[in-house]
Amino acid sequence: MSRLAGKVALVTGAARGQGRAHAVTLAREGADVVAVDIDAQVATVPYDTAREDDLRETAAAVEALDRRILARTADVRSSAALAEVVAEGLDAFGQIDVLVANAGVFSQAPFWEMDEQTWDDVLDVNLKGVWRCMKAVAPHMVGRRSGSIVLTSSVNGFRGNPGAAHYAASKHGVLGLMRSAALELGPHRVRVNAVCPGLVDTPMVNWPGLYDRMAGRPGGTRADFEAAALHYGILGGQGGLPPETVADAAAWLASDGAWAVTGQAIAVDAGHLALPGFNPAPLAP
């Protein structure tokens, strides 16, 4: 397939999980890739964050598809680092046609027990980091009067998440940012959309605290996660989604096939948002 032949895509959070799926899928569609991820632990995040070795694996996977890749460690909490990567990408490839602003983190605690650093880290990566990435590429796209920006929000961009209010707030914010940027960039023929994943099987959900949450008790296991995931969507037999499912949607939004699509939030959630829902903890009268 070659829907993105001749294009260059910048992907953040590209070292593993959903970000790696984006990088590899875009490469399979014909794009060259600028891949960015952190090489450090975010202190308040309860699972291991990406390392340079992970990013090298992504680079190898892209190169195996006979596409070019510039892989760099950078933190989306640093505008200077992102500006440097964009400049290097433009020097290497001459253009950046696509941005997939995917980098994100998760943690959980009741909002009234959460310390400010935990709140700030999630908002700084998930929302302000997305803004920094857009800010870094927008002048180039405006100058060329061409570009597609795809932001990673979440089904939590549409509804609350008890125990992760900061995460839901960040993902709601991404949708507000997307819609505002679509209005600002539309006259310059730059499109801005968002993908809103449901339960995607990545390192972000594979750690003991999330297993406990899915099990509804301490001591949760991967088996508990898999059993609970079957109840998440409405497609029979579908549990946690492979990250490539979201990457396929992002690749379409990035392509000229979606030339008339902007300002849209596309849920990739096996129908989760269509569920009527229920009160998980009713109180007796």
Tab-separated table of C-alpha atoms in Angstrom:
chain	number	residue	atom	x	y	z
A	1	MET	CA	0.000	0.000	0.000
A	2	SER	CA	1.253	3.498	-0.741
A	3	ARG	CA	-1.337	6.029	0.439
A	4	LEU	CA	1.494	8.059	2.000
A	5	ALA	CA	4.188	7.622	-0.649
A	6	GLY	CA	6.454	10.634	-0.801
A	7	LYS	CA	5.327	11.955	2.579
A	8	VAL	CA	7.238	12.399	5.830
A	9	ALA	CA	5.552	11.790	9.191
A	10	LEU	CA	6.638	12.914	12.659
A	11	VAL	CA	5.437	10.512	15.370
A	12	THR	CA	5.838	11.170	19.086
A	13	GLY	CA	5.782	8.427	21.714
A	14	ALA	CA	7.131	6.232	18.916
A	15	ALA	CA	9.339	3.851	20.900
A	16	ARG	CA	6.722	1.209	21.624
A	17	GLY	CA	3.028	0.402	21.925
A	18	GLN	CA	0.652	2.641	20.033
A	19	GLY	CA	3.426	5.001	18.888
A	20	ARG	CA	5.450	2.187	17.358
A	21	ALA	CA	2.323	0.962	15.577
A	22	HIS	CA	1.843	4.449	14.142
A	23	ALA	CA	5.433	4.651	12.914
A	24	VAL	CA	5.397	1.200	11.334
A	25	THR	CA	1.937	1.591	9.789
A	26	LEU	CA	2.797	4.969	8.271
A	27	ALA	CA	6.017	3.484	6.894
A	28	ARG	CA	4.100	0.551	5.440
A	29	GLU	CA	1.887	3.106	3.723
A	30	GLY	CA	4.967	4.655	2.133
A	31	ALA	CA	6.014	7.453	4.502
A	32	ASP	CA	9.453	8.210	5.818
A	33	VAL	CA	9.388	8.755	9.577
A	34	VAL	CA	10.784	11.080	12.217
A	35	ALA	CA	10.341	9.120	15.453
A	36	VAL	CA	10.540	10.725	18.882
A	37	ASP	CA	10.301	9.351	22.403
A	38	ILE	CA	11.639	9.906	25.876
A	39	ASP	CA	14.621	8.056	27.325
A	40	ALA	CA	13.823	8.430	31.015
A	41	GLN	CA	11.332	7.530	33.686
A	42	VAL	CA	8.533	9.992	34.391
A	43	ALA	CA	8.637	9.890	38.176
A	44	THR	CA	4.891	9.864	38.882
A	45	VAL	CA	4.044	7.269	36.222
A	46	PRO	CA	3.583	3.818	37.816
A	47	TYR	CA	4.872	1.743	34.887
A	48	ASP	CA	8.156	1.874	32.981
A	49	THR	CA	8.302	4.647	30.406
A	50	ALA	CA	10.202	4.283	27.126
A	51	ARG	CA	13.947	3.941	26.679
A	52	GLU	CA	16.309	4.483	23.762
A	53	ASP	CA	16.561	0.736	23.150
A	54	ASP	CA	12.800	0.667	22.510
A	55	LEU	CA	13.193	3.466	19.979
A	56	ARG	CA	15.931	1.523	18.210
A	57	GLU	CA	13.525	-1.390	17.809
A	58	THR	CA	11.004	0.928	16.179
A	59	ALA	CA	13.701	2.246	13.852
A	60	ALA	CA	14.652	-1.300	12.853
A	61	ALA	CA	11.018	-2.160	12.119
A	62	VAL	CA	10.647	0.903	9.864
A	63	GLU	CA	13.924	0.209	8.080
A	64	ALA	CA	12.815	-3.376	7.469
A	65	LEU	CA	10.031	-1.857	5.344
A	66	ASP	CA	12.674	-0.066	3.265
A	67	ARG	CA	11.669	3.351	4.569
A	68	ARG	CA	13.937	6.020	5.993
A	69	ILE	CA	13.708	6.967	9.651
A	70	LEU	CA	15.266	9.613	11.861
A	71	ALA	CA	14.875	8.398	15.463
A	72	ARG	CA	15.678	10.825	18.264
A	73	THR	CA	15.167	10.872	22.017
A	74	ALA	CA	13.326	13.992	23.129
A	75	ASP	CA	10.819	14.896	25.800
A	76	VAL	CA	7.550	16.485	24.650
A	77	ARG	CA	7.725	18.568	27.816
A	78	SER	CA	10.541	20.548	26.149
A	79	SER	CA	9.723	22.963	23.321
A	80	ALA	CA	13.429	23.392	22.620
A	81	ALA	CA	13.960	19.649	22.201
A	82	LEU	CA	10.990	19.360	19.835
A	83	ALA	CA	12.127	22.360	17.785
A	84	GLU	CA	15.545	20.742	17.420
A	85	VAL	CA	14.037	17.448	16.219
A	86	VAL	CA	11.779	19.215	13.719
A	87	ALA	CA	14.709	21.212	12.368
A	88	GLU	CA	16.767	18.036	12.025
A	89	GLY	CA	13.873	16.284	10.315
A	90	LEU	CA	13.508	19.108	7.822
A	91	ASP	CA	17.240	19.026	7.131
A	92	ALA	CA	17.112	15.268	6.563
A	93	PHE	CA	13.903	15.004	4.528
A	94	GLY	CA	13.067	18.510	3.375
A	95	GLN	CA	9.478	18.417	4.607
A	96	ILE	CA	7.116	17.183	7.299
A	97	ASP	CA	3.688	16.362	5.902
A	98	VAL	CA	2.128	14.533	8.850
A	99	LEU	CA	2.249	14.885	12.621
A	100	VAL	CA	0.923	12.110	14.834
A	101	ALA	CA	1.101	13.628	18.325
A	102	ASN	CA	0.770	10.405	20.265
A	103	ALA	CA	2.997	10.680	23.348
A	104	GLY	CA	1.000	10.177	26.528
A	105	VAL	CA	1.154	8.840	30.075
A	106	PHE	CA	-1.319	7.548	32.642
A	107	SER	CA	-1.553	7.250	36.401
A	108	GLN	CA	-4.433	6.868	38.816
A	109	ALA	CA	-5.619	8.145	42.181
A	110	PRO	CA	-8.763	9.831	43.529
A	111	PHE	CA	-8.482	13.485	42.518
A	112	TRP	CA	-8.622	14.698	46.127
A	113	GLU	CA	-5.688	12.486	47.088
A	114	MET	CA	-3.582	13.268	44.024
A	115	ASP	CA	-0.487	15.414	44.518
A	116	GLU	CA	0.182	18.307	42.177
A	117	GLN	CA	3.168	16.682	40.498
A	118	THR	CA	1.068	13.692	39.438
A	119	TRP	CA	-1.559	16.028	37.993
A	120	ASP	CA	1.048	18.228	36.316
A	121	ASP	CA	2.966	15.362	34.693
A	122	VAL	CA	-0.122	13.961	32.958
A	123	LEU	CA	-1.301	17.372	31.748
A	124	ASP	CA	2.212	18.408	30.706
A	125	VAL	CA	2.727	15.333	28.532
A	126	ASN	CA	-0.793	14.576	27.314
A	127	LEU	CA	-2.055	18.078	26.601
A	128	LYS	CA	0.698	20.646	26.719
A	129	GLY	CA	3.050	18.207	24.970
A	130	VAL	CA	0.559	17.899	22.113
A	131	TRP	CA	0.366	21.691	21.851
A	132	ARG	CA	4.171	21.915	21.782
A	133	CYS	CA	4.366	19.366	18.956
A	134	MET	CA	1.742	21.208	16.905
A	135	LYS	CA	3.474	24.505	17.541
A	136	ALA	CA	6.761	23.050	16.295
A	137	VAL	CA	5.390	21.849	12.929
A	138	ALA	CA	2.589	24.322	12.176
A	139	PRO	CA	4.744	27.134	10.699
A	140	HIS	CA	6.280	24.693	8.196
A	141	MET	CA	2.884	23.276	7.203
A	142	VAL	CA	1.339	26.744	6.927
A	143	GLY	CA	4.231	27.829	4.718
A	144	ARG	CA	3.673	24.852	2.407
A	145	ARG	CA	-0.131	25.163	2.606
A	146	SER	CA	-0.332	21.451	3.210
A	147	GLY	CA	-0.355	19.059	6.132
A	148	SER	CA	-2.311	16.629	8.276
A	149	ILE	CA	-2.123	16.626	12.068
A	150	VAL	CA	-3.516	13.680	14.019
A	151	LEU	CA	-3.763	13.960	17.800
A	152	THR	CA	-4.228	11.073	20.208
A	153	SER	CA	-7.137	11.714	22.539
A	154	SER	CA	-9.156	8.858	24.072
A	155	VAL	CA	-12.681	7.708	24.775
A	156	ASN	CA	-11.906	9.589	28.002
A	157	GLY	CA	-12.029	12.720	25.870
A	158	PHE	CA	-15.811	12.195	25.801
A	159	ARG	CA	-16.508	10.950	29.323
A	160	GLY	CA	-15.054	10.976	32.802
A	161	ASN	CA	-12.665	8.432	34.267
A	162	PRO	CA	-13.149	7.878	38.014
A	163	GLY	CA	-9.739	7.495	39.565
A	164	ALA	CA	-8.004	9.264	36.674
A	165	ALA	CA	-9.577	12.713	36.498
A	166	HIS	CA	-6.296	14.262	35.352
A	167	TYR	CA	-6.111	11.833	32.425
A	168	ALA	CA	-9.713	12.528	31.386
A	169	ALA	CA	-9.120	16.266	31.709
A	170	SER	CA	-6.051	16.029	29.482
A	171	LYS	CA	-7.890	14.048	26.821
A	172	HIS	CA	-10.900	16.392	26.876
A	173	GLY	CA	-8.372	19.186	26.431
A	174	VAL	CA	-6.842	17.500	23.392
A	175	LEU	CA	-10.228	17.557	21.662
A	176	GLY	CA	-10.700	21.246	22.437
A	177	LEU	CA	-7.217	21.939	21.118
A	178	MET	CA	-7.893	19.867	17.991
A	179	ARG	CA	-11.115	21.683	17.157
A	180	SER	CA	-9.566	25.099	17.747
A	181	ALA	CA	-6.472	24.282	15.684
A	182	ALA	CA	-8.646	22.912	12.857
A	183	LEU	CA	-10.381	26.301	12.693
A	184	GLU	CA	-7.087	28.200	12.726
A	185	LEU	CA	-5.222	25.999	10.248
A	186	GLY	CA	-8.061	25.177	7.866
A	187	PRO	CA	-7.609	28.358	5.780
A	188	HIS	CA	-3.989	27.244	5.249
A	189	ARG	CA	-5.144	23.831	3.981
A	190	VAL	CA	-3.774	22.044	7.035
A	191	ARG	CA	-6.132	19.472	8.533
A	192	VAL	CA	-6.358	18.592	12.234
A	193	ASN	CA	-8.180	15.548	13.601
A	194	ALA	CA	-8.017	13.212	16.595
A	195	VAL	CA	-8.166	9.490	17.145
A	196	CYS	CA	-9.883	8.436	20.357
A	197	PRO	CA	-8.738	4.931	21.323
A	198	GLY	CA	-10.626	2.666	23.645
A	199	LEU	CA	-8.861	-0.103	25.547
A	200	VAL	CA	-5.634	-0.676	23.595
A	201	ASP	CA	-3.233	-3.453	24.612
A	202	THR	CA	0.008	-1.536	25.246
A	203	PRO	CA	2.465	-1.074	28.144
A	204	MET	CA	0.224	1.711	29.478
A	205	VAL	CA	-2.380	-0.865	30.567
A	206	ASN	CA	-0.085	-3.768	31.444
A	207	TRP	CA	0.974	-3.115	35.014
A	208	PRO	CA	-0.304	-4.328	38.402
A	209	GLY	CA	-2.390	-1.294	39.334
A	210	LEU	CA	-4.359	-1.462	36.109
A	211	TYR	CA	-4.791	-5.222	36.484
A	212	ASP	CA	-6.218	-4.593	39.969
A	213	ARG	CA	-8.626	-2.048	38.555
A	214	MET	CA	-9.796	-4.387	35.817
A	215	ALA	CA	-10.163	-7.240	38.305
A	216	GLY	CA	-12.010	-5.081	40.838
A	217	ARG	CA	-9.730	-6.282	43.642
A	218	PRO	CA	-6.061	-6.354	44.682
A	219	GLY	CA	-3.892	-9.035	43.119
A	220	GLY	CA	-5.260	-8.679	39.596
A	221	THR	CA	-3.528	-10.565	36.798
A	222	ARG	CA	-3.200	-10.426	33.047
A	223	ALA	CA	-5.938	-13.068	32.877
A	224	ASP	CA	-8.251	-10.732	34.814
A	225	PHE	CA	-7.442	-7.969	32.361
A	226	GLU	CA	-8.260	-10.175	29.385
A	227	ALA	CA	-11.558	-11.313	30.911
A	228	ALA	CA	-12.652	-7.767	31.794
A	229	ALA	CA	-11.608	-6.453	28.382
A	230	LEU	CA	-14.215	-8.671	26.714
A	231	HIS	CA	-16.899	-6.519	28.368
A	232	TYR	CA	-15.397	-3.227	27.191
A	233	GLY	CA	-16.819	-3.020	23.666
A	234	ILE	CA	-19.781	-4.375	21.744
A	235	LEU	CA	-17.955	-6.449	19.118
A	236	GLY	CA	-18.294	-10.081	20.129
A	237	GLY	CA	-15.098	-11.737	21.302
A	238	GLN	CA	-13.054	-8.537	21.090
A	239	GLY	CA	-10.964	-7.620	24.109
A	240	GLY	CA	-8.063	-5.190	24.264
A	241	LEU	CA	-7.455	-3.721	20.831
A	242	PRO	CA	-4.132	-4.219	19.038
A	243	PRO	CA	-2.451	-0.818	18.627
A	244	GLU	CA	-2.364	-1.281	14.854
A	245	THR	CA	-6.142	-0.775	14.863
A	246	VAL	CA	-5.689	2.823	15.975
A	247	ALA	CA	-2.722	3.293	13.636
A	248	ASP	CA	-4.854	2.271	10.660
A	249	ALA	CA	-7.335	5.035	11.490
A	250	ALA	CA	-4.552	7.593	11.930
A	251	ALA	CA	-2.988	6.574	8.612
A	252	TRP	CA	-6.283	7.209	6.830
A	253	LEU	CA	-6.633	10.616	8.488
A	254	ALA	CA	-3.063	11.406	7.422
A	255	SER	CA	-3.693	10.412	3.812
A	256	ASP	CA	-5.109	12.402	0.916
A	257	GLY	CA	-8.089	10.038	1.041
A	258	ALA	CA	-9.272	12.078	4.037
A	259	TRP	CA	-8.628	15.426	2.321
A	260	ALA	CA	-12.060	16.782	3.303
A	261	VAL	CA	-11.942	15.555	6.918
A	262	THR	CA	-10.895	18.040	9.591
A	263	GLY	CA	-11.992	18.943	13.100
A	264	GLN	CA	-13.153	15.382	13.752
A	265	ALA	CA	-12.717	13.019	16.709
A	266	ILE	CA	-12.707	9.413	15.505
A	267	ALA	CA	-13.405	6.802	18.186
A	268	VAL	CA	-11.581	3.493	17.708
A	269	ASP	CA	-13.068	1.587	20.613
A	270	ALA	CA	-14.906	-1.544	19.408
A	271	GLY	CA	-18.149	0.323	20.106
A	272	HIS	CA	-17.429	1.201	23.745
A	273	LEU	CA	-18.978	4.665	23.519
A	274	ALA	CA	-22.157	3.170	22.077
A	275	LEU	CA	-22.815	1.159	25.248
A	276	PRO	CA	-25.786	2.439	27.276
A	277	GLY	CA	-23.764	2.150	30.477
A	278	PHE	CA	-24.792	1.504	34.067
A	279	ASN	CA	-24.158	2.801	37.566
A	280	PRO	CA	-21.322	0.640	38.916
A	281	ALA	CA	-21.898	1.582	42.578
A	282	PRO	CA	-25.551	2.375	43.363
A	283	LEU	CA	-26.346	3.577	46.870
A	284	ALA	CA	-29.185	2.097	48.877
A	285	PRO	CA	-31.970	4.571	49.786
